[in-house]
mmCIF file of C-alpha atoms and ligand atoms in Angstrom:
data_model
loop_
_atom_site.group_PDB
_atom_site.id
_atom_site.type_symbol
_atom_site.label_atom_id
_atom_site.label_comp_id
_atom_site.label_asym_id
_atom_site.label_seq_id
_atom_site.Cartn_x
_atom_site.Cartn_y
_atom_site.Cartn_z
ATOM 1 C CA MET T 1 -29.176 6.512 12.295
ATOM 2 C CA ALA T 2 -29.742 8.231 9.035
ATOM 3 C CA ARG T 3 -28.847 8.234 5.366
ATOM 4 C CA LEU T 4 -26.070 10.211 4.119
ATOM 5 C CA GLU T 5 -25.965 11.831 0.789
ATOM 6 C CA LEU T 6 -22.979 13.510 -0.656
ATOM 7 C CA ASN T 7 -24.184 15.296 -4.268
ATOM 8 C CA GLN T 8 -20.982 16.465 -6.249
ATOM 9 C CA LEU T 9 -18.840 17.703 -3.187
ATOM 10 C CA SER T 10 -15.713 19.538 -3.919
ATOM 11 C CA LYS T 11 -13.159 21.202 -2.175
ATOM 12 C CA ARG T 12 -10.891 23.443 -4.111
ATOM 13 C CA TYR T 13 -7.381 24.984 -2.464
ATOM 14 C CA GLY T 14 -6.271 27.907 -4.915
ATOM 15 C CA ASP T 15 -6.575 25.816 -8.099
ATOM 16 C CA PHE T 16 -6.063 22.345 -6.462
ATOM 17 C CA PHE T 17 -9.355 20.145 -6.046
ATOM 18 C CA ALA T 18 -8.559 18.355 -2.633
ATOM 19 C CA ALA T 19 -12.094 16.825 -3.373
ATOM 20 C CA ARG T 20 -13.912 16.792 -6.960
ATOM 21 C CA ASP T 21 -17.470 16.214 -7.380
ATOM 22 C CA VAL T 22 -17.516 13.357 -4.727
ATOM 23 C CA THR T 23 -21.503 11.683 -5.012
ATOM 24 C CA LEU T 24 -22.051 9.251 -2.902
ATOM 25 C CA ASP T 25 -24.922 7.745 -1.307
ATOM 26 C CA VAL T 26 -24.686 5.857 2.391
ATOM 27 C CA ALA T 27 -27.477 3.705 3.066
ATOM 28 C CA ASP T 28 -29.149 3.871 6.968
ATOM 29 C CA GLY T 29 -26.960 1.707 9.004
ATOM 30 C CA GLU T 30 -24.509 1.087 5.913
ATOM 31 C CA PHE T 31 -20.445 0.724 6.740
ATOM 32 C CA LEU T 32 -18.564 2.755 4.110
ATOM 33 C CA VAL T 33 -14.821 2.878 3.473
ATOM 34 C CA LEU T 34 -13.066 5.250 1.916
ATOM 35 C CA LEU T 35 -9.997 4.010 0.674
ATOM 36 C CA GLY T 36 -7.401 5.496 -1.712
ATOM 37 C CA PRO T 37 -3.545 6.573 -1.165
ATOM 38 C CA SER T 38 -2.260 9.305 0.439
ATOM 39 C CA GLY T 39 -3.241 12.870 -0.425
ATOM 40 C CA CYS T 40 -6.231 11.462 -2.543
ATOM 41 C CA GLY T 41 -8.866 13.418 -0.600
ATOM 42 C CA LYS T 42 -10.026 10.920 2.005
ATOM 43 C CA THR T 43 -9.697 13.387 5.010
ATOM 44 C CA THR T 44 -11.203 16.258 3.485
ATOM 45 C CA THR T 45 -14.388 14.228 2.486
ATOM 46 C CA LEU T 46 -14.602 13.284 5.864
ATOM 47 C CA ARG T 47 -14.391 16.667 7.159
ATOM 48 C CA MET T 48 -16.773 18.172 4.759
ATOM 49 C CA ILE T 49 -19.320 15.625 5.854
ATOM 50 C CA ALA T 50 -18.438 16.392 9.736
ATOM 51 C CA GLY T 51 -18.646 20.186 9.095
ATOM 52 C CA PHE T 52 -14.813 21.473 9.695
ATOM 53 C CA VAL T 53 -13.825 21.960 5.830
ATOM 54 C CA GLU T 54 -16.687 24.196 3.965
ATOM 55 C CA PRO T 55 -17.000 22.601 0.369
ATOM 56 C CA THR T 56 -16.633 24.777 -2.720
ATOM 57 C CA SER T 57 -19.425 23.507 -3.799
ATOM 58 C CA GLY T 58 -22.038 20.401 -3.608
ATOM 59 C CA ALA T 59 -24.153 19.523 -1.198
ATOM 60 C CA VAL T 60 -24.276 17.104 2.213
ATOM 61 C CA ARG T 61 -27.666 15.594 3.493
ATOM 62 C CA ILE T 62 -28.333 13.622 6.306
ATOM 63 C CA GLY T 63 -31.465 12.170 6.640
ATOM 64 C CA ASP T 64 -34.096 14.789 5.253
ATOM 65 C CA ASN T 65 -31.836 17.810 6.148
ATOM 66 C CA ASP T 66 -29.585 19.471 3.594
ATOM 67 C CA VAL T 67 -26.915 20.320 6.179
ATOM 68 C CA THR T 68 -24.149 21.721 4.040
ATOM 69 C CA GLN T 69 -24.753 25.558 5.529
ATOM 70 C CA LEU T 70 -25.247 23.938 9.317
ATOM 71 C CA PRO T 71 -22.100 24.451 11.793
ATOM 72 C CA ALA T 72 -20.673 21.195 12.559
ATOM 73 C CA TRP T 73 -22.115 21.295 16.251
ATOM 74 C CA LYS T 74 -25.150 21.461 14.736
ATOM 75 C CA ARG T 75 -24.910 18.120 12.352
ATOM 76 C CA ASN T 76 -25.128 15.630 14.712
ATOM 77 C CA THR T 77 -22.069 13.500 13.267
ATOM 78 C CA GLY T 78 -19.554 11.745 15.516
ATOM 79 C CA LEU T 79 -16.007 12.071 14.609
ATOM 80 C CA VAL T 80 -12.941 10.000 15.698
ATOM 81 C CA PHE T 81 -9.619 10.975 14.540
ATOM 82 C CA GLN T 82 -6.347 9.283 13.651
ATOM 83 C CA SER T 83 -4.777 10.768 16.638
ATOM 84 C CA TYR T 84 -7.274 10.166 19.780
ATOM 85 C CA ALA T 85 -7.145 14.223 20.788
ATOM 86 C CA LEU T 86 -8.111 12.816 24.356
ATOM 87 C CA PHE T 87 -7.750 16.009 27.213
ATOM 88 C CA PRO T 88 -4.636 14.574 29.231
ATOM 89 C CA HIS T 89 -6.055 16.572 32.085
ATOM 90 C CA LEU T 90 -9.055 15.237 32.100
ATOM 91 C CA THR T 91 -10.457 11.630 33.355
ATOM 92 C CA VAL T 92 -11.832 9.019 30.735
ATOM 93 C CA ALA T 93 -15.214 9.832 31.949
ATOM 94 C CA GLN T 94 -14.938 14.126 31.991
ATOM 95 C CA ASN T 95 -13.092 13.323 28.079
ATOM 96 C CA VAL T 96 -16.408 11.530 27.097
ATOM 97 C CA ALA T 97 -18.794 14.230 28.976
ATOM 98 C CA PHE T 98 -16.891 17.467 27.609
ATOM 99 C CA GLY T 99 -18.796 17.591 23.984
ATOM 100 C CA LEU T 100 -22.200 17.245 25.916
ATOM 101 C CA GLU T 101 -20.883 20.015 28.329
ATOM 102 C CA MET T 102 -20.293 22.054 25.734
ATOM 103 C CA ARG T 103 -23.835 21.685 24.587
ATOM 104 C CA LYS T 104 -25.520 22.306 27.797
ATOM 105 C CA ALA T 105 -26.922 18.748 28.164
ATOM 106 C CA PRO T 106 -28.682 18.145 31.637
ATOM 107 C CA ARG T 107 -26.262 17.123 34.340
ATOM 108 C CA SER T 108 -27.995 13.793 34.605
ATOM 109 C CA GLU T 109 -28.524 13.309 31.150
ATOM 110 C CA ILE T 110 -24.815 13.667 30.913
ATOM 111 C CA THR T 111 -23.923 11.065 33.471
ATOM 112 C CA GLN T 112 -26.206 8.663 31.959
ATOM 113 C CA ARG T 113 -24.652 9.010 28.502
ATOM 114 C CA VAL T 114 -21.401 8.833 29.373
ATOM 115 C CA GLY T 115 -21.850 5.590 31.507
ATOM 116 C CA GLU T 116 -23.861 4.302 28.760
ATOM 117 C CA ALA T 117 -21.242 5.012 25.720
ATOM 118 C CA LEU T 118 -18.458 3.813 28.320
ATOM 119 C CA GLU T 119 -20.500 0.292 28.697
ATOM 120 C CA LEU T 120 -20.757 0.175 24.737
ATOM 121 C CA VAL T 121 -16.647 0.235 24.546
ATOM 122 C CA ARG T 122 -16.317 -1.982 27.476
ATOM 123 C CA LEU T 123 -14.329 0.563 29.842
ATOM 124 C CA GLY T 124 -17.265 1.439 32.110
ATOM 125 C CA HIS T 125 -14.941 0.357 34.584
ATOM 126 C CA LEU T 126 -12.172 2.740 33.725
ATOM 127 C CA GLY T 127 -14.399 6.356 33.862
ATOM 128 C CA ASP T 128 -11.591 7.458 36.718
ATOM 129 C CA ARG T 129 -8.379 6.918 35.033
ATOM 130 C CA LEU T 130 -6.387 9.343 33.244
ATOM 131 C CA PRO T 131 -5.799 8.777 29.523
ATOM 132 C CA ARG T 132 -2.112 8.236 30.286
ATOM 133 C CA GLN T 133 -2.889 5.821 32.631
ATOM 134 C CA LEU T 134 -4.615 3.713 29.699
ATOM 135 C CA SER T 135 -3.162 1.709 26.689
ATOM 136 C CA GLY T 136 -3.388 2.927 22.860
ATOM 137 C CA GLY T 137 -6.743 0.572 22.258
ATOM 138 C CA GLN T 138 -7.947 1.778 25.388
ATOM 139 C CA GLN T 139 -7.446 5.139 24.664
ATOM 140 C CA GLN T 140 -8.813 4.815 21.093
ATOM 141 C CA ARG T 141 -12.180 3.390 22.862
ATOM 142 C CA VAL T 142 -12.456 6.610 24.702
ATOM 143 C CA ALA T 143 -12.269 8.592 21.808
ATOM 144 C CA LEU T 144 -14.935 6.057 20.109
ATOM 145 C CA ALA T 145 -17.040 6.493 23.482
ATOM 146 C CA ARG T 146 -16.939 10.293 23.224
ATOM 147 C CA ALA T 147 -18.211 10.050 19.549
ATOM 148 C CA LEU T 148 -21.010 7.876 20.321
ATOM 149 C CA ALA T 149 -22.178 9.628 23.474
ATOM 150 C CA PHE T 150 -23.773 11.982 21.440
ATOM 151 C CA GLN T 151 -25.986 9.224 19.874
ATOM 152 C CA PRO T 152 -24.686 10.574 16.223
ATOM 153 C CA ASP T 153 -26.676 10.184 12.876
ATOM 154 C CA VAL T 154 -23.596 9.212 11.199
ATOM 155 C CA LEU T 155 -19.767 8.271 12.933
ATOM 156 C CA LEU T 156 -17.296 9.161 11.151
ATOM 157 C CA LEU T 157 -13.936 7.541 11.561
ATOM 158 C CA ASP T 158 -10.702 9.016 10.254
ATOM 159 C CA GLU T 159 -7.800 6.332 10.226
ATOM 160 C CA PRO T 160 -9.058 5.445 13.671
ATOM 161 C CA LEU T 161 -6.378 2.196 13.808
ATOM 162 C CA SER T 162 -3.665 3.558 12.329
ATOM 163 C CA ASN T 163 -1.579 4.373 15.836
ATOM 164 C CA LEU T 164 -2.231 0.688 17.163
ATOM 165 C CA ASP T 165 -0.108 -2.150 16.559
ATOM 166 C CA ALA T 166 -0.916 -4.963 14.469
ATOM 167 C CA LYS T 167 -2.688 -7.041 17.011
ATOM 168 C CA LEU T 168 -4.613 -4.600 18.772
ATOM 169 C CA ARG T 169 -5.757 -3.194 15.243
ATOM 170 C CA GLN T 170 -7.127 -6.525 14.434
ATOM 171 C CA GLU T 171 -9.072 -6.559 18.066
ATOM 172 C CA VAL T 172 -10.312 -3.186 18.025
ATOM 173 C CA ARG T 173 -11.306 -3.780 14.158
ATOM 174 C CA VAL T 174 -13.730 -6.367 15.058
ATOM 175 C CA GLU T 175 -14.930 -4.352 17.943
ATOM 176 C CA ILE T 176 -15.873 -1.313 16.073
ATOM 177 C CA ARG T 177 -17.774 -3.405 13.533
ATOM 178 C CA LYS T 178 -19.777 -5.670 15.822
ATOM 179 C CA LEU T 179 -20.750 -2.080 17.772
ATOM 180 C CA GLN T 180 -21.543 -0.493 14.333
ATOM 181 C CA GLN T 181 -23.748 -3.354 13.574
ATOM 182 C CA SER T 182 -25.795 -3.915 16.653
ATOM 183 C CA LEU T 183 -26.292 0.236 16.985
ATOM 184 C CA ASN T 184 -27.346 0.356 13.298
ATOM 185 C CA LEU T 185 -24.984 3.136 12.992
ATOM 186 C CA THR T 186 -24.454 4.899 9.420
ATOM 187 C CA THR T 187 -20.565 4.983 9.344
ATOM 188 C CA VAL T 188 -17.720 6.293 7.096
ATOM 189 C CA MET T 189 -14.410 5.279 7.795
ATOM 190 C CA VAL T 190 -11.191 6.586 6.284
ATOM 191 C CA THR T 191 -7.960 4.203 5.859
ATOM 192 C CA HIS T 192 -5.508 3.355 3.301
ATOM 193 C CA ASP T 193 -5.096 -0.137 4.789
ATOM 194 C CA GLN T 194 -6.544 -2.475 2.103
ATOM 195 C CA GLU T 195 -7.107 -5.090 4.279
ATOM 196 C CA GLU T 196 -9.030 -2.963 7.061
ATOM 197 C CA ALA T 197 -11.151 -1.692 4.126
ATOM 198 C CA LEU T 198 -11.629 -5.326 2.994
ATOM 199 C CA THR T 199 -12.852 -6.582 6.301
ATOM 200 C CA MET T 200 -14.846 -4.196 7.838
ATOM 201 C CA ALA T 201 -16.642 -2.443 4.899
ATOM 202 C CA ASP T 202 -20.326 -3.360 3.487
ATOM 203 C CA ARG T 203 -19.163 -1.086 0.632
ATOM 204 C CA LEU T 204 -15.606 0.501 -0.568
ATOM 205 C CA VAL T 205 -15.076 3.963 -2.154
ATOM 206 C CA VAL T 206 -11.970 4.001 -4.036
ATOM 207 C CA MET T 207 -10.329 7.601 -4.209
ATOM 208 C CA SER T 208 -7.641 8.779 -6.096
ATOM 209 C CA GLU T 209 -6.602 12.682 -6.867
ATOM 210 C CA GLY T 210 -9.759 13.883 -5.335
ATOM 211 C CA ALA T 211 -12.280 11.739 -7.108
ATOM 212 C CA VAL T 212 -13.915 8.732 -6.770
ATOM 213 C CA ARG T 213 -13.332 6.106 -8.971
ATOM 214 C CA GLN T 214 -15.284 3.458 -7.912
ATOM 215 C CA VAL T 215 -18.070 2.427 -5.766
ATOM 216 C CA GLY T 216 -19.040 -1.402 -4.659
ATOM 217 C CA SER T 217 -18.848 -4.168 -2.924
ATOM 218 C CA GLN T 218 -15.381 -5.781 -2.288
ATOM 219 C CA ARG T 219 -16.251 -8.415 -4.884
ATOM 220 C CA ASP T 220 -17.032 -5.758 -7.562
ATOM 221 C CA LEU T 221 -13.597 -4.014 -6.879
ATOM 222 C CA TYR T 222 -11.665 -7.612 -7.263
ATOM 223 C CA GLU T 223 -13.474 -9.126 -9.930
ATOM 224 C CA ARG T 224 -14.631 -6.014 -12.104
ATOM 225 C CA PRO T 225 -12.454 -2.879 -11.390
ATOM 226 C CA ALA T 226 -13.475 0.124 -12.940
ATOM 227 C CA ASP T 227 -10.025 1.121 -14.316
ATOM 228 C CA ARG T 228 -6.404 0.503 -14.323
ATOM 229 C CA PHE T 229 -5.867 2.204 -11.109
ATOM 230 C CA VAL T 230 -8.389 0.416 -9.045
ATOM 231 C CA ALA T 231 -7.382 -2.688 -10.504
ATOM 232 C CA GLY T 232 -3.548 -1.848 -9.087
ATOM 233 C CA PHE T 233 -4.623 -0.451 -5.955
ATOM 234 C CA VAL T 234 -7.582 -2.879 -4.399
ATOM 235 C CA GLY T 235 -5.449 -6.428 -4.554
ATOM 236 C CA ARG T 236 -2.705 -7.162 -6.851
ATOM 237 C CA SER T 237 -2.793 -7.543 -10.548
ATOM 238 C CA SER T 238 -0.117 -8.211 -13.305
ATOM 239 C CA PHE T 239 -0.582 -5.777 -16.398
ATOM 240 C CA LEU T 240 0.341 -6.971 -19.729
ATOM 241 C CA SER T 241 0.400 -4.046 -22.568
ATOM 242 C CA GLY T 242 -0.939 -4.591 -25.986
ATOM 243 C CA SER T 243 -4.004 -3.762 -27.988
ATOM 244 C CA LEU T 244 -7.501 -5.332 -28.105
ATOM 245 C CA GLU T 245 -8.319 -6.918 -31.604
ATOM 246 C CA THR T 246 -11.609 -7.976 -31.564
ATOM 247 C CA PRO T 247 -14.065 -7.376 -28.108
ATOM 248 C CA GLU T 248 -13.181 -10.879 -26.989
ATOM 249 C CA ARG T 249 -9.310 -11.084 -27.925
ATOM 250 C CA PHE T 250 -6.565 -9.108 -26.547
ATOM 251 C CA ARG T 251 -3.071 -9.671 -28.040
ATOM 252 C CA SER T 252 0.182 -8.602 -25.963
ATOM 253 C CA ALA T 253 3.047 -6.494 -27.209
ATOM 254 C CA GLY T 254 4.817 -9.854 -27.094
ATOM 255 C CA GLY T 255 2.601 -11.283 -29.390
ATOM 256 C CA ILE T 256 0.411 -13.810 -26.868
ATOM 257 C CA ALA T 257 -3.016 -13.835 -27.840
ATOM 258 C CA VAL T 258 -5.597 -13.533 -24.649
ATOM 259 C CA ALA T 259 -9.300 -14.759 -24.939
ATOM 260 C CA CYS T 260 -11.361 -12.428 -22.849
ATOM 261 C CA ARG T 261 -15.027 -11.563 -21.691
ATOM 262 C CA PRO T 262 -16.477 -9.315 -24.176
ATOM 263 C CA SER T 263 -15.448 -5.895 -23.740
ATOM 264 C CA THR T 264 -16.716 -2.461 -24.174
ATOM 265 C CA VAL T 265 -13.251 -0.875 -24.450
ATOM 266 C CA ALA T 266 -12.651 0.294 -28.223
ATOM 267 C CA ILE T 267 -10.433 -1.656 -30.468
ATOM 268 C CA GLY T 268 -6.725 -0.716 -29.935
ATOM 269 C CA PRO T 269 -4.224 -0.332 -27.669
ATOM 270 C CA ALA T 270 -5.164 -1.409 -24.423
ATOM 271 C CA THR T 271 -3.941 -3.089 -21.131
ATOM 272 C CA LEU T 272 -4.979 -6.656 -19.470
ATOM 273 C CA ALA T 273 -5.122 -6.843 -15.729
ATOM 274 C CA LEU T 274 -4.601 -10.401 -14.065
ATOM 275 C CA ARG T 275 -5.263 -11.445 -10.838
ATOM 276 C CA PRO T 276 -2.332 -13.333 -9.414
ATOM 277 C CA GLU T 277 -4.719 -15.871 -7.478
ATOM 278 C CA ARG T 278 -6.465 -16.541 -10.717
ATOM 279 C CA VAL T 279 -3.525 -17.893 -12.699
ATOM 280 C CA THR T 280 -2.639 -21.637 -12.175
ATOM 281 C CA VAL T 281 0.812 -22.969 -12.831
ATOM 282 C CA THR T 282 1.124 -26.495 -13.565
ATOM 283 C CA PRO T 283 4.422 -28.838 -14.755
ATOM 284 C CA GLU T 284 2.603 -30.215 -17.495
ATOM 285 C CA ALA T 285 0.159 -28.645 -19.593
ATOM 286 C CA ILE T 286 -3.475 -28.714 -18.627
ATOM 287 C CA SER T 287 -6.044 -29.807 -21.337
ATOM 288 C CA ASP T 288 -9.102 -27.978 -20.521
ATOM 289 C CA VAL T 289 -7.534 -24.389 -19.813
ATOM 290 C CA GLU T 290 -9.491 -21.409 -21.731
ATOM 291 C CA ASN T 291 -5.970 -19.374 -21.922
ATOM 292 C CA GLY T 292 -2.847 -21.510 -21.822
ATOM 293 C CA PHE T 293 0.780 -20.708 -22.426
ATOM 294 C CA VAL T 294 4.204 -21.850 -21.712
ATOM 295 C CA GLY T 295 6.848 -19.593 -19.636
ATOM 296 C CA GLU T 296 9.882 -19.714 -17.653
ATOM 297 C CA VAL T 297 9.719 -19.205 -13.888
ATOM 298 C CA GLU T 298 11.981 -15.752 -12.983
ATOM 299 C CA PHE T 299 11.398 -15.294 -9.259
ATOM 300 C CA VAL T 300 10.080 -17.555 -6.330
ATOM 301 C CA SER T 301 8.599 -16.398 -3.147
ATOM 302 C CA TYR T 302 7.289 -18.413 -0.274
ATOM 303 C CA LEU T 303 4.837 -17.054 1.601
ATOM 304 C CA GLY T 304 4.118 -19.433 4.358
ATOM 305 C CA GLY T 305 0.874 -21.324 2.950
ATOM 306 C CA LEU T 306 1.455 -19.447 -0.678
ATOM 307 C CA ILE T 307 3.615 -19.174 -3.522
ATOM 308 C CA ASP T 308 4.324 -15.966 -5.299
ATOM 309 C CA LEU T 309 5.955 -16.829 -8.791
ATOM 310 C CA HIS T 310 6.860 -14.290 -11.815
ATOM 311 C CA VAL T 311 6.551 -16.378 -14.853
ATOM 312 C CA ARG T 312 7.718 -14.897 -18.164
ATOM 313 C CA LEU T 313 5.809 -15.629 -21.206
ATOM 314 C CA SER T 314 7.637 -13.841 -23.774
ATOM 315 C CA PRO T 315 10.223 -10.892 -23.315
ATOM 316 C CA SER T 316 7.700 -8.475 -22.732
ATOM 317 C CA ASP T 317 5.099 -10.182 -20.730
ATOM 318 C CA LEU T 318 5.397 -11.270 -17.362
ATOM 319 C CA VAL T 319 2.769 -12.519 -15.292
ATOM 320 C CA ILE T 320 2.510 -12.972 -11.567
ATOM 321 C CA ALA T 321 0.709 -16.028 -9.983
ATOM 322 C CA GLN T 322 0.147 -17.063 -6.253
ATOM 323 C CA ILE T 323 -0.385 -20.758 -5.668
ATOM 324 C CA PRO T 324 -1.115 -22.984 -2.838
ATOM 325 C CA ASN T 325 2.136 -24.169 -1.239
ATOM 326 C CA ARG T 326 1.152 -27.770 -0.845
ATOM 327 C CA GLU T 327 3.217 -30.596 0.731
ATOM 328 C CA ASP T 328 2.508 -32.740 -1.963
ATOM 329 C CA GLY T 329 2.624 -30.041 -4.428
ATOM 330 C CA PHE T 330 4.536 -28.922 -7.179
ATOM 331 C CA MET T 331 7.282 -26.791 -6.127
ATOM 332 C CA PRO T 332 8.390 -24.877 -8.713
ATOM 333 C CA ARG T 333 12.318 -23.202 -9.034
ATOM 334 C CA THR T 334 13.422 -20.221 -10.978
ATOM 335 C CA GLY T 335 14.594 -21.553 -14.372
ATOM 336 C CA ASP T 336 11.709 -23.839 -14.605
ATOM 337 C CA LYS T 337 9.515 -24.293 -17.647
ATOM 338 C CA VAL T 338 5.639 -24.462 -16.764
ATOM 339 C CA HIS T 339 2.480 -24.508 -17.713
ATOM 340 C CA VAL T 340 0.332 -21.030 -17.058
ATOM 341 C CA GLY T 341 -3.278 -20.901 -17.391
ATOM 342 C CA TRP T 342 -6.276 -18.982 -16.734
ATOM 343 C CA THR T 343 -10.286 -18.344 -17.522
ATOM 344 C CA VAL T 344 -11.644 -16.001 -19.736
ATOM 345 C CA ALA T 345 -13.138 -14.421 -16.768
ATOM 346 C CA SER T 346 -10.275 -13.845 -15.026
ATOM 347 C CA ALA T 347 -9.071 -11.058 -16.765
ATOM 348 C CA SER T 348 -10.135 -7.148 -17.218
ATOM 349 C CA VAL T 349 -9.368 -4.830 -20.321
ATOM 350 C CA PHE T 350 -8.359 -1.165 -19.894
ATOM 351 C CA PRO T 351 -8.143 1.402 -22.802
ATOM 352 C CA GLY T 352 -4.668 2.404 -23.721
ATOM 353 C CA SER T 353 -1.519 0.418 -23.611
ATOM 354 C CA GLY T 354 0.975 2.455 -21.600
ATOM 355 C CA ASP T 355 4.786 2.047 -22.147
ATOM 356 C CA ASP T 356 4.975 -0.086 -19.341
ATOM 357 C CA ALA T 357 4.226 -3.673 -20.937
ATOM 358 C CA ASP T 358 6.969 -5.261 -18.561
ATOM 359 C CA SER T 359 5.438 -3.858 -15.495
ATOM 360 C CA ALA T 360 3.927 -5.558 -12.897
ATOM 361 C CA ASP T 361 2.535 -4.421 -9.566
ATOM 362 C CA LEU T 362 4.117 -6.190 -7.192
HETATM 363 N N1 ATP E 401 -5.829 23.400 4.256
HETATM 364 C C1 ATP E 401 -5.459 22.997 3.007
HETATM 365 N N2 ATP E 401 -4.511 23.617 2.223
HETATM 366 C C2 ATP E 401 -3.883 23.073 0.704
HETATM 367 N N3 ATP E 401 -4.277 21.972 0.750
HETATM 368 C C3 ATP E 401 -4.421 21.095 1.434
HETATM 369 C C4 ATP E 401 -5.526 21.216 2.520
HETATM 370 N N4 ATP E 401 -5.875 20.539 3.355
HETATM 371 C C5 ATP E 401 -5.882 19.318 2.400
HETATM 372 N N5 ATP E 401 -4.794 19.754 1.294
HETATM 373 C C6 ATP E 401 -4.469 19.106 0.309
HETATM 374 O O1 ATP E 401 -5.365 18.264 -0.108
HETATM 375 C C7 ATP E 401 -5.188 17.024 -0.774
HETATM 376 C C8 ATP E 401 -6.317 15.908 -0.152
HETATM 377 O O2 ATP E 401 -5.787 15.809 1.576
HETATM 378 P P1 ATP E 401 -6.443 14.914 2.329
HETATM 379 O O3 ATP E 401 -6.114 14.935 3.828
HETATM 380 O O4 ATP E 401 -7.934 14.956 2.344
HETATM 381 O O5 ATP E 401 -5.304 13.880 1.992
HETATM 382 P P2 ATP E 401 -6.007 12.099 2.584
HETATM 383 O O6 ATP E 401 -6.592 11.166 1.462
HETATM 384 O O7 ATP E 401 -6.940 11.821 3.875
HETATM 385 O O8 ATP E 401 -4.447 11.478 2.932
HETATM 386 P P3 ATP E 401 -3.641 10.725 4.242
HETATM 387 O O9 ATP E 401 -4.060 9.224 3.642
HETATM 388 O O10 ATP E 401 -2.441 11.073 3.786
HETATM 389 O O11 ATP E 401 -4.243 11.177 5.109
HETATM 390 C C9 ATP E 401 -3.924 16.897 -0.213
HETATM 391 O O12 ATP E 401 -2.699 17.166 -1.477
HETATM 392 C C10 ATP E 401 -3.474 17.923 0.605
HETATM 393 O O13 ATP E 401 -1.901 18.327 0.748
HETATM 394 MG MG1 MG E 402 -6.183 11.486 5.595
#
């Protein structure tokens, strides 16, 4: 267990930056998740921490040590890959023991550590099996046991659940999180699965194009996305294109004036982002709403307990609303005129209007 620090860590291939100036501080015992689209540099960053990719510049510190120049096997990190990478001809116990044997640990210590690691992942009874005699979830737990057997200072997980089916994924997700908490293990996990990231992390890091866009709690990212990319990538947003007229008033290209919280964005072209869950839709006008508009329902999608609505407020302004599906509630239909509202705190404003006033990330 240790604190992990990345300081302006970059990896360049030719003139392409796979990771650029990644600076992160992971507290002792913290579970940090790197989230971002494919190719944004998550694996590269993780492998630089583990010592399998040499940084072009920057530094990695684990605890009190600068490990940037240390080979992987001297860093005391445990890495679990997306593919379990178990040796098919070795038993479960031999797989877990392999790394310890490579490090020439004494036999008695190896036996004890393998036993403990397998107990941790609740596979103590399956040590003599071969990997092919295990389910996918069990194999992934062996890979986890192998990483834990080192008693690593930092646990690194690269999409550890992506080969598991949806149900198993949820189970192993909970198991990993409980184990991480009980061992107080400093952990960095990579995923591009948003739900996985949101449910497991203490804090999240959103990356795109090699760079960190925002670091924060689930709530920070949701309520205060740092930029338009984060607003569209974490959760969903409708985007209205227009301009900021005063620090507290946005006017869309379609002429809608929206009261918003005081913005530091410069007066001029801007984009307003709105969370669908924050938009209320009613058949009658709501009296005390801060931003109230009339629109026409363009699309209705039933999602069990929730209903997604696309409501057109002007030829160039479309908002998505997500409302509860109540038995006694209002059931809007395509073509209905409805009242739409949201609070001043619900919208975020970003610089630049773009030319996609009509787009919404669906
Ligand atoms: N050895 C390499 N040589 C050249 N380019 C590389 C190399 N390794 C990675 N890249 C490039 O660096 C970028 C980041 O790759 P990386 O594997 O870190 O992405 P990722 O965020 O893990 O994506 P995914 O979600 O698809 O796993 C990609 O564009 C990739 O093609
Ligand atoms: Mg990857």
